[in-house]
């Protein structure tokens, strides 16, 4: 019997909206928390899921992320993935450490060292795959298996602990790594599990973001507007650095514009501040603002990064002699 009920297709509509799976539940939770502050505190499953559920949902999210890492990606995809992940991590740590040394834990322009690290080290994998289909090749697309490692809070926790910007217990790092390993091992043993995780990721992201937003209010989002835009512009500007550094580390025949495609802040970076505070409670005062800043930055980079990648692709096509030769520079400036 045919089902004639109207399908509102809500999930796909949210996915089509830039940052929808993070922005919509975040704003929804913040509005409820602002005008109906007791709504999340009625107890039972409601409080367990929508208010106290962040840690459990983050653990599930890490399993999903780990399942996307394909051990069968070898050769150039592996090299590109490791290289992109490495330069993202190093630049994010460098920026965060510099701001921390010069400005202290409060940071600059409302941007703390740990939110800079969280935003810069975490890239938008979906956008990267989309851009690779236009500006890259199969090896660039394959690199996403390794690049997926920067999803979630693991690299941010490692960076903060290594630089002394936060006190991250070793057990917290292990506790973050275990779900990733579970997803990685199971996903490589079972294609069905990997497929199920890919399907489940939007749902996990949606409900995890609600549990984060339920602890803040509208004033935080409004205050984070300007600083979130600045954070997005900083993250977008790193695309230029990634483009040149990545191409320096590639064989000439593999050089393209895809280094710029990681100059983004992932939509799920908004979940990272809460995970950092879970490991180091002293970071708790910064969580609400950092969450809103990362969410704003993800939207800015989502819009700007494709234009930067397209610009460099056009520049390289015009400059057929190689971007690092004197002739190439001249051709690029012509």
Short mmCIF file of C-alpha atoms in Angstrom, two decimals:
data_model
loop_
_atom_site.label_atom_id
_atom_site.label_comp_id
_atom_site.label_asym_id
_atom_site.label_seq_id
_atom_site.Cartn_x
_atom_site.Cartn_y
_atom_site.Cartn_z
CA UNK A 1 0.00 0.00 0.00
CA UNK A 2 1.41 3.36 -1.03
CA UNK A 3 2.20 5.85 1.74
CA UNK A 4 0.74 9.22 0.71
CA UNK A 5 1.78 11.08 3.84
CA UNK A 6 3.73 14.28 3.18
CA UNK A 7 7.48 13.94 3.68
CA UNK A 8 8.95 17.17 5.07
CA UNK A 9 12.54 15.96 4.36
CA UNK A 10 13.80 17.95 7.35
CA UNK A 11 17.18 16.26 7.70
CA UNK A 12 18.20 16.76 4.07
CA UNK A 13 17.04 20.36 4.16
CA UNK A 14 19.28 20.99 7.17
CA UNK A 15 22.20 19.28 5.41
CA UNK A 16 21.76 21.51 2.36
CA UNK A 17 21.92 24.64 4.51
CA UNK A 18 25.58 25.63 5.07
CA UNK A 19 26.41 24.48 8.58
CA UNK A 20 22.79 23.48 9.14
CA UNK A 21 23.48 20.35 11.17
CA UNK A 22 25.41 22.42 13.70
CA UNK A 23 23.84 25.87 13.50
CA UNK A 24 20.16 24.81 13.62
CA UNK A 25 20.34 22.55 16.71
CA UNK A 26 22.73 25.00 18.41
CA UNK A 27 20.39 27.96 17.94
CA UNK A 28 17.35 25.85 18.84
CA UNK A 29 18.94 24.65 22.09
CA UNK A 30 20.16 28.14 22.99
CA UNK A 31 16.69 29.63 22.48
CA UNK A 32 15.09 26.97 24.67
CA UNK A 33 17.79 27.39 27.34
CA UNK A 34 17.29 31.18 27.30
CA UNK A 35 13.48 31.39 27.47
CA UNK A 36 12.64 28.04 29.06
CA UNK A 37 15.72 27.32 31.22
CA UNK A 38 14.08 24.43 33.10
CA UNK A 39 13.08 22.55 29.95
CA UNK A 40 16.30 20.56 29.89
CA UNK A 41 16.19 19.90 33.63
CA UNK A 42 13.01 17.85 33.95
CA UNK A 43 15.07 14.72 34.56
CA UNK A 44 14.93 11.25 33.06
CA UNK A 45 15.88 10.66 29.47
CA UNK A 46 15.37 14.31 28.49
CA UNK A 47 18.07 15.60 30.84
CA UNK A 48 20.32 12.60 30.20
CA UNK A 49 20.25 13.11 26.44
CA UNK A 50 19.79 16.83 25.87
CA UNK A 51 21.73 18.30 28.82
CA UNK A 52 24.15 15.70 30.19
CA UNK A 53 24.62 13.72 26.99
CA UNK A 54 27.55 15.56 25.45
CA UNK A 55 30.29 13.18 26.64
CA UNK A 56 28.45 10.03 25.54
CA UNK A 57 27.55 11.57 22.19
CA UNK A 58 31.13 12.71 21.64
CA UNK A 59 32.35 9.17 22.26
CA UNK A 60 29.90 7.89 19.65
CA UNK A 61 30.95 10.67 17.27
CA UNK A 62 34.59 9.62 17.60
CA UNK A 63 33.69 6.02 16.72
CA UNK A 64 31.94 7.33 13.60
CA UNK A 65 35.00 9.42 12.67
CA UNK A 66 37.36 6.49 13.19
CA UNK A 67 35.29 4.28 10.92
CA UNK A 68 35.93 6.66 7.99
CA UNK A 69 39.70 6.07 8.06
CA UNK A 70 40.44 3.50 5.35
CA UNK A 71 43.61 1.49 5.99
CA UNK A 72 43.59 0.37 2.36
CA UNK A 73 44.43 3.87 1.15
CA UNK A 74 48.15 3.60 0.42
CA UNK A 75 50.75 5.35 -1.68
CA UNK A 76 50.03 8.92 -2.76
CA UNK A 77 46.62 9.17 -1.01
CA UNK A 78 48.31 8.17 2.25
CA UNK A 79 51.16 10.64 1.70
CA UNK A 80 48.80 13.48 0.86
CA UNK A 81 46.55 12.72 3.83
CA UNK A 82 49.45 12.62 6.29
CA UNK A 83 50.96 15.80 4.83
CA UNK A 84 47.73 17.80 4.93
CA UNK A 85 46.91 16.60 8.43
CA UNK A 86 50.43 17.43 9.61
CA UNK A 87 50.54 20.97 8.26
CA UNK A 88 47.06 21.69 9.61
CA UNK A 89 48.15 20.54 13.06
CA UNK A 90 51.49 22.37 13.03
CA UNK A 91 50.06 25.70 11.87
CA UNK A 92 47.17 25.54 14.32
CA UNK A 93 49.54 24.81 17.19
CA UNK A 94 51.92 27.59 16.08
CA UNK A 95 49.16 30.20 15.96
CA UNK A 96 47.65 29.11 19.28
CA UNK A 97 51.04 28.97 21.00
CA UNK A 98 52.05 32.41 19.69
CA UNK A 99 48.80 34.00 20.89
CA UNK A 100 49.11 32.21 24.24
CA UNK A 101 52.68 33.41 24.79
CA UNK A 102 51.95 37.00 23.76
CA UNK A 103 48.46 37.49 25.16
CA UNK A 104 47.94 34.80 27.80
CA UNK A 105 44.96 32.44 28.15
CA UNK A 106 42.43 35.21 27.41
CA UNK A 107 43.87 35.53 23.89
CA UNK A 108 43.30 38.46 21.55
CA UNK A 109 40.13 40.02 20.06
CA UNK A 110 38.10 37.63 22.16
CA UNK A 111 39.84 34.60 20.62
CA UNK A 112 41.52 32.30 23.14
CA UNK A 113 44.53 30.16 22.18
CA UNK A 114 42.53 26.98 22.48
CA UNK A 115 39.74 28.17 20.17
CA UNK A 116 42.34 29.15 17.56
CA UNK A 117 43.86 25.67 17.75
CA UNK A 118 40.44 24.02 17.59
CA UNK A 119 39.41 26.04 14.52
CA UNK A 120 42.63 25.87 12.52
CA UNK A 121 43.52 22.20 13.09
CA UNK A 122 40.05 20.95 12.14
CA UNK A 123 39.02 20.99 8.45
CA UNK A 124 35.70 20.53 6.66
CA UNK A 125 36.00 17.06 5.14
CA UNK A 126 32.76 17.25 3.14
CA UNK A 127 33.84 20.47 1.45
CA UNK A 128 37.31 19.02 0.80
CA UNK A 129 35.82 15.99 -1.00
CA UNK A 130 33.54 18.24 -3.03
CA UNK A 131 36.44 20.47 -4.10
CA UNK A 132 38.67 17.48 -4.90
CA UNK A 133 36.18 16.33 -7.52
CA UNK A 134 36.67 19.63 -9.35
CA UNK A 135 40.22 20.73 -8.61
CA UNK A 136 42.02 17.50 -7.63
CA UNK A 137 42.25 13.84 -8.60
CA UNK A 138 41.60 10.42 -7.10
CA UNK A 139 44.66 10.63 -4.83
CA UNK A 140 43.38 13.90 -3.37
CA UNK A 141 39.98 12.37 -2.68
CA UNK A 142 41.64 9.32 -1.10
CA UNK A 143 43.55 11.57 1.29
CA UNK A 144 40.31 12.17 3.22
CA UNK A 145 40.78 8.83 4.98
CA UNK A 146 43.73 10.28 6.90
CA UNK A 147 42.45 13.86 6.95
CA UNK A 148 39.41 12.56 8.85
CA UNK A 149 41.69 12.19 11.87
CA UNK A 150 41.39 15.91 12.55
CA UNK A 151 37.64 15.55 13.11
CA UNK A 152 36.81 15.84 16.79
CA UNK A 153 38.90 17.00 19.73
CA UNK A 154 41.86 14.60 19.72
CA UNK A 155 44.42 16.83 17.98
CA UNK A 156 43.25 19.86 19.94
CA UNK A 157 43.79 17.99 23.21
CA UNK A 158 47.24 16.81 22.08
CA UNK A 159 48.21 20.33 21.01
CA UNK A 160 47.00 21.99 24.22
CA UNK A 161 48.73 19.41 26.38
CA UNK A 162 51.99 19.52 24.42
CA UNK A 163 52.19 23.33 24.48
CA UNK A 164 51.18 23.69 28.12
CA UNK A 165 48.20 25.90 27.20
CA UNK A 166 45.97 23.51 29.14
CA UNK A 167 46.46 20.73 31.63
CA UNK A 168 45.36 17.65 29.71
CA UNK A 169 45.78 14.38 31.66
CA UNK A 170 47.26 11.48 29.71
CA UNK A 171 44.18 9.44 30.57
CA UNK A 172 42.02 12.01 28.79
CA UNK A 173 44.04 11.52 25.60
CA UNK A 174 43.75 7.75 25.88
CA UNK A 175 40.01 8.06 26.54
CA UNK A 176 39.68 10.13 23.34
CA UNK A 177 41.80 7.74 21.30
CA UNK A 178 39.99 4.52 22.28
CA UNK A 179 36.67 5.35 20.53
CA UNK A 180 38.64 6.41 17.44
CA UNK A 181 40.47 3.08 17.44
CA UNK A 182 37.24 1.14 17.91
CA UNK A 183 35.73 2.87 14.89
CA UNK A 184 38.93 2.49 12.86
CA UNK A 185 39.30 -1.26 13.53
CA UNK A 186 35.63 -2.11 13.12
CA UNK A 187 35.24 0.10 10.04
CA UNK A 188 38.15 -1.59 8.28
CA UNK A 189 36.88 -5.05 9.14
CA UNK A 190 33.27 -4.38 8.22
CA UNK A 191 32.16 -2.26 5.25
CA UNK A 192 28.58 -2.44 6.49
CA UNK A 193 29.57 -0.85 9.78
CA UNK A 194 31.46 1.94 7.98
CA UNK A 195 28.43 2.58 5.80
CA UNK A 196 26.12 2.65 8.82
CA UNK A 197 28.39 5.14 10.59
CA UNK A 198 28.43 7.42 7.55
CA UNK A 199 24.63 7.39 7.56
CA UNK A 200 24.45 7.97 11.33
CA UNK A 201 26.91 10.87 11.52
CA UNK A 202 24.37 13.65 10.79
CA UNK A 203 22.04 12.35 13.52
CA UNK A 204 24.85 12.07 16.08
CA UNK A 205 26.06 15.57 15.19
CA UNK A 206 22.57 17.04 15.56
CA UNK A 207 21.84 15.66 19.04
CA UNK A 208 25.38 16.25 20.32
CA UNK A 209 25.10 19.91 19.33
CA UNK A 210 21.83 20.24 21.25
CA UNK A 211 23.50 18.97 24.42
CA UNK A 212 26.21 21.63 23.97
CA UNK A 213 23.82 24.49 23.22
CA UNK A 214 21.55 23.64 26.16
CA UNK A 215 24.14 25.10 28.53
CA UNK A 216 24.38 28.59 27.02
CA UNK A 217 22.06 31.48 26.06
CA UNK A 218 21.30 33.92 23.26
CA UNK A 219 23.62 36.65 24.57
CA UNK A 220 26.63 34.38 24.02
CA UNK A 221 25.80 33.85 20.34
CA UNK A 222 25.31 37.58 19.80
CA UNK A 223 28.58 38.44 21.56
CA UNK A 224 30.47 35.80 19.58
CA UNK A 225 29.34 37.22 16.25
CA UNK A 226 32.22 39.62 15.56
CA UNK A 227 34.96 37.45 17.07
CA UNK A 228 33.57 34.39 15.26
CA UNK A 229 33.81 36.24 11.95
CA UNK A 230 37.42 37.20 12.73
CA UNK A 231 38.17 33.57 13.58
CA UNK A 232 36.64 32.49 10.26
CA UNK A 233 38.75 35.01 8.33
CA UNK A 234 41.91 33.83 10.11
CA UNK A 235 41.11 30.21 9.32
CA UNK A 236 40.35 31.08 5.69
CA UNK A 237 43.65 32.97 5.38
CA UNK A 238 45.53 29.80 6.29
CA UNK A 239 44.41 28.39 2.92
CA UNK A 240 47.14 30.47 1.28
CA UNK A 241 49.80 28.96 3.56
CA UNK A 242 48.53 25.43 3.03
CA UNK A 243 48.50 25.88 -0.75
CA UNK A 244 52.17 26.81 -1.00
CA UNK A 245 53.51 24.49 1.72
CA UNK A 246 51.56 21.47 0.45
CA UNK A 247 52.79 21.95 -3.12
CA UNK A 248 56.36 22.30 -1.92
CA UNK A 249 56.06 18.82 -0.41
CA UNK A 250 54.53 17.17 -3.50
CA UNK A 251 56.10 15.79 -6.69
CA UNK A 252 55.68 18.29 -9.51
CA UNK A 253 53.16 16.16 -11.41
CA UNK A 254 50.89 15.98 -8.33
CA UNK A 255 50.77 19.72 -7.62
CA UNK A 256 47.35 21.35 -7.71
CA UNK A 257 45.16 23.75 -5.74
CA UNK A 258 43.94 21.23 -3.16
CA UNK A 259 46.22 22.49 -0.40
CA UNK A 260 43.96 25.54 -0.20
CA UNK A 261 40.94 23.28 0.22
CA UNK A 262 41.85 22.53 3.84
CA UNK A 263 41.78 26.22 4.80
CA UNK A 264 38.48 25.62 6.57
CA UNK A 265 37.01 25.14 10.02
CA UNK A 266 34.90 22.01 10.31
CA UNK A 267 31.27 22.25 11.32
CA UNK A 268 31.92 19.79 14.15
CA UNK A 269 34.69 21.99 15.63
CA UNK A 270 31.89 23.62 17.63
CA UNK A 271 31.81 20.44 19.72
CA UNK A 272 35.54 20.56 20.53
CA UNK A 273 35.54 23.24 23.28
CA UNK A 274 33.19 21.17 25.45
CA UNK A 275 35.46 18.15 25.03
CA UNK A 276 38.49 20.22 26.05
CA UNK A 277 36.72 21.44 29.19
CA UNK A 278 35.85 17.85 30.01
CA UNK A 279 39.57 17.08 30.11
CA UNK A 280 40.62 20.34 31.76
CA UNK A 281 37.85 21.96 33.88
CA UNK A 282 39.83 25.21 34.07
CA UNK A 283 38.83 25.83 30.43
CA UNK A 284 35.11 25.73 31.30
CA UNK A 285 34.65 29.56 31.40
CA UNK A 286 35.64 29.77 27.73
CA UNK A 287 33.45 26.96 26.40
CA UNK A 288 30.22 28.81 25.57
CA UNK A 289 31.94 31.61 23.67
CA UNK A 290 34.35 29.24 21.91
CA UNK A 291 31.48 27.02 20.78
CA UNK A 292 29.66 29.95 19.17
CA UNK A 293 32.90 31.27 17.64
CA UNK A 294 33.72 27.93 16.01
CA UNK A 295 30.19 27.59 14.66
CA UNK A 296 30.41 31.08 13.11
CA UNK A 297 33.89 30.43 11.71
CA UNK A 298 32.74 27.22 10.05
CA UNK A 299 30.17 29.18 8.02
CA UNK A 300 32.68 31.86 6.98
CA UNK A 301 35.21 29.31 5.73
CA UNK A 302 32.52 27.25 4.02
CA UNK A 303 31.68 30.21 1.79
CA UNK A 304 35.18 31.64 1.22
CA UNK A 305 37.38 28.55 0.79
CA UNK A 306 35.91 27.43 -2.57
CA UNK A 307 36.67 30.84 -4.07
CA UNK A 308 40.27 30.74 -2.84
CA UNK A 309 40.76 27.20 -4.14
CA UNK A 310 39.28 28.16 -7.52
CA UNK A 311 41.56 31.21 -7.69
CA UNK A 312 44.69 29.12 -7.13
CA UNK A 313 43.50 26.50 -9.60
CA UNK A 314 43.09 29.17 -12.27
CA UNK A 315 46.45 30.69 -11.38
CA UNK A 316 48.21 27.34 -11.72
CA UNK A 317 46.54 26.58 -15.04
CA UNK A 318 47.73 29.94 -16.34
CA UNK A 319 51.20 29.28 -14.94
CA UNK A 320 52.07 26.03 -16.74
CA UNK A 321 55.81 26.24 -16.07
CA UNK A 322 55.54 25.49 -12.35
CA UNK A 323 54.65 27.73 -9.46
CA UNK A 324 58.07 27.59 -7.83
CA UNK A 325 60.21 28.55 -10.83
CA UNK A 326 61.12 32.21 -11.53
CA UNK A 327 59.29 31.88 -14.84
CA UNK A 328 56.30 30.53 -13.00
CA UNK A 329 56.15 33.47 -10.61
CA UNK A 330 56.40 35.87 -13.52
CA UNK A 331 53.63 34.06 -15.38
CA UNK A 332 51.48 34.04 -12.28
CA UNK A 333 51.83 37.78 -11.85
CA UNK A 334 51.19 38.55 -15.51
#
